[in-house]
Amino acid sequence: MAHPRNVLLGAQGAAGLLPVCDHYSGVEARMVKSLQLQAEMMEEFGACVFDVTLDCEDGAPVGGEVDHANMVVALANTAQAAPDLIANVVPRRVGARLHAVDHPAFASDVQIVLGGAAKALSYIMVPKVESIADVERAVAAIDAAAWGVRSTPVPLHVLIESPAAVQQAFEIAAHPRVESISFGLMDFVSSHGGAIPASAMGVRAAGDMDSFDQFHHPLVLRAKTDISSACHAYGKVPSHCVVTEFKDTAILQRAARMASQALGYTRMWSIHPDQIRPILEAFSPSTEEVEQASDIVLQAQKQEWAPIAVRGKLHDRASYRYFWQVLERAHQTGRNMPNAVQAYFSAPVH
């Protein structure tokens, strides 16, 4: 019997299947702890519920970029070779953020990181992408360094951080090698030369109806929705910016819910281990949503995807597609699902 992903999503079936949380670490001790936590949560959830991005940009000390890149290579390779993980069944996901393409350290980053760990990396993040030309330059360098090392191209994640780059979001999202686009909030605000207040880099307190925070300043909000729309237009993953108030769980949860439910983001950055579980919770479907989606998809498959009525409502392939994606998100976030549905994610897709 055909797998629901093939029936309902077709050629788009492989798009958008990234963990909802992207956790960044730039200091060696924190990188090690992040990778340990990833392994622990893989065992807990039976899925890789968050990516670990090893950071060569903000993490590297000025003048120490080469040593830092070599450390990232060692950690990535060690993580993928770690014994006693369920990674034999569930692939472990580790990526690396390099310097921007116009930074003096970009070339050495590419040669060291891709030359030494291309097989171990699930993706490469390139920051400060301004145009499709930057994407092409990054792809050419990455492919040259990884040539002969791995059989598949390295997916590219890009970070958009300026008003000019936001204008190019649709063209960037259309590039076949771009898998995900992230929004760089703080650089975006700073690039306006004081025209956007500092409050737009944060999240306003509950009950504050006046401050122009990142979810209420019109220019910031437009940039976020432009990036999200561009990604969805081309089957790519929009990744929401970091929340710097990492000790305030309530603020993080509000921000994550707004990003996922109002702005269409399907992924979000974490910069502290305490942010990972709240992001997973905010991006997860509820128990009721999982139950409803399971019921509809299972009934639809029994009817060979013909229209059905469930609780007095008509459903067809358009709604089946939506409810299947609810189940995929449930799997990505480690939600419990009925055994009949869980089997969809245990068997290979044909």
PDB file of C-alpha atoms in Angstrom, residues 196-197 199-200 202-205 208-222 224 254 258 263:
ATOM      1  CA  ILE A 196      13.745  50.764  14.587  1.00  0.00           C
ATOM      2  CA  PRO A 197      13.852  50.894  18.407  1.00  0.00           C
ATOM      3  CA  SER A 199      12.608  47.045  21.870  1.00  0.00           C
ATOM      4  CA  ALA A 200      12.104  45.338  18.483  1.00  0.00           C
ATOM      5  CA  GLY A 202      13.021  41.554  22.258  1.00  0.00           C
ATOM      6  CA  VAL A 203       9.601  40.303  23.310  1.00  0.00           C
ATOM      7  CA  ARG A 204       7.354  42.603  25.281  1.00  0.00           C
ATOM      8  CA  ALA A 205       6.053  41.591  28.681  1.00  0.00           C
ATOM      9  CA  ASP A 208       2.278  45.447  27.617  1.00  0.00           C
ATOM     10  CA  MET A 209       0.116  46.657  24.744  1.00  0.00           C
ATOM     11  CA  ASP A 210       2.294  49.569  23.620  1.00  0.00           C
ATOM     12  CA  SER A 211       5.923  48.497  23.101  1.00  0.00           C
ATOM     13  CA  PHE A 212       7.070  47.766  19.545  1.00  0.00           C
ATOM     14  CA  ASP A 213       8.689  44.398  20.084  1.00  0.00           C
ATOM     15  CA  GLN A 214       9.725  41.896  17.400  1.00  0.00           C
ATOM     16  CA  PHE A 215       6.143  40.729  16.935  1.00  0.00           C
ATOM     17  CA  HIS A 216       4.558  44.179  16.746  1.00  0.00           C
ATOM     18  CA  HIS A 217       6.961  46.458  14.892  1.00  0.00           C
ATOM     19  CA  PRO A 218       5.621  46.653  11.310  1.00  0.00           C
ATOM     20  CA  LEU A 219       8.985  46.481   9.537  1.00  0.00           C
ATOM     21  CA  VAL A 220      10.195  43.499  11.566  1.00  0.00           C
ATOM     22  CA  LEU A 221       6.873  41.721  11.227  1.00  0.00           C
ATOM     23  CA  ARG A 222       6.836  42.263   7.465  1.00  0.00           C
ATOM     24  CA  LYS A 224       9.343  37.750   9.099  1.00  0.00           C
ATOM     25  CA  ARG A 254       4.763  33.136  23.801  1.00  0.00           C
ATOM     26  CA  MET A 258       3.443  33.309  17.804  1.00  0.00           C
ATOM     27  CA  LEU A 263       3.697  33.600  11.274  1.00  0.00           C
TER      28      LEU A 263
END
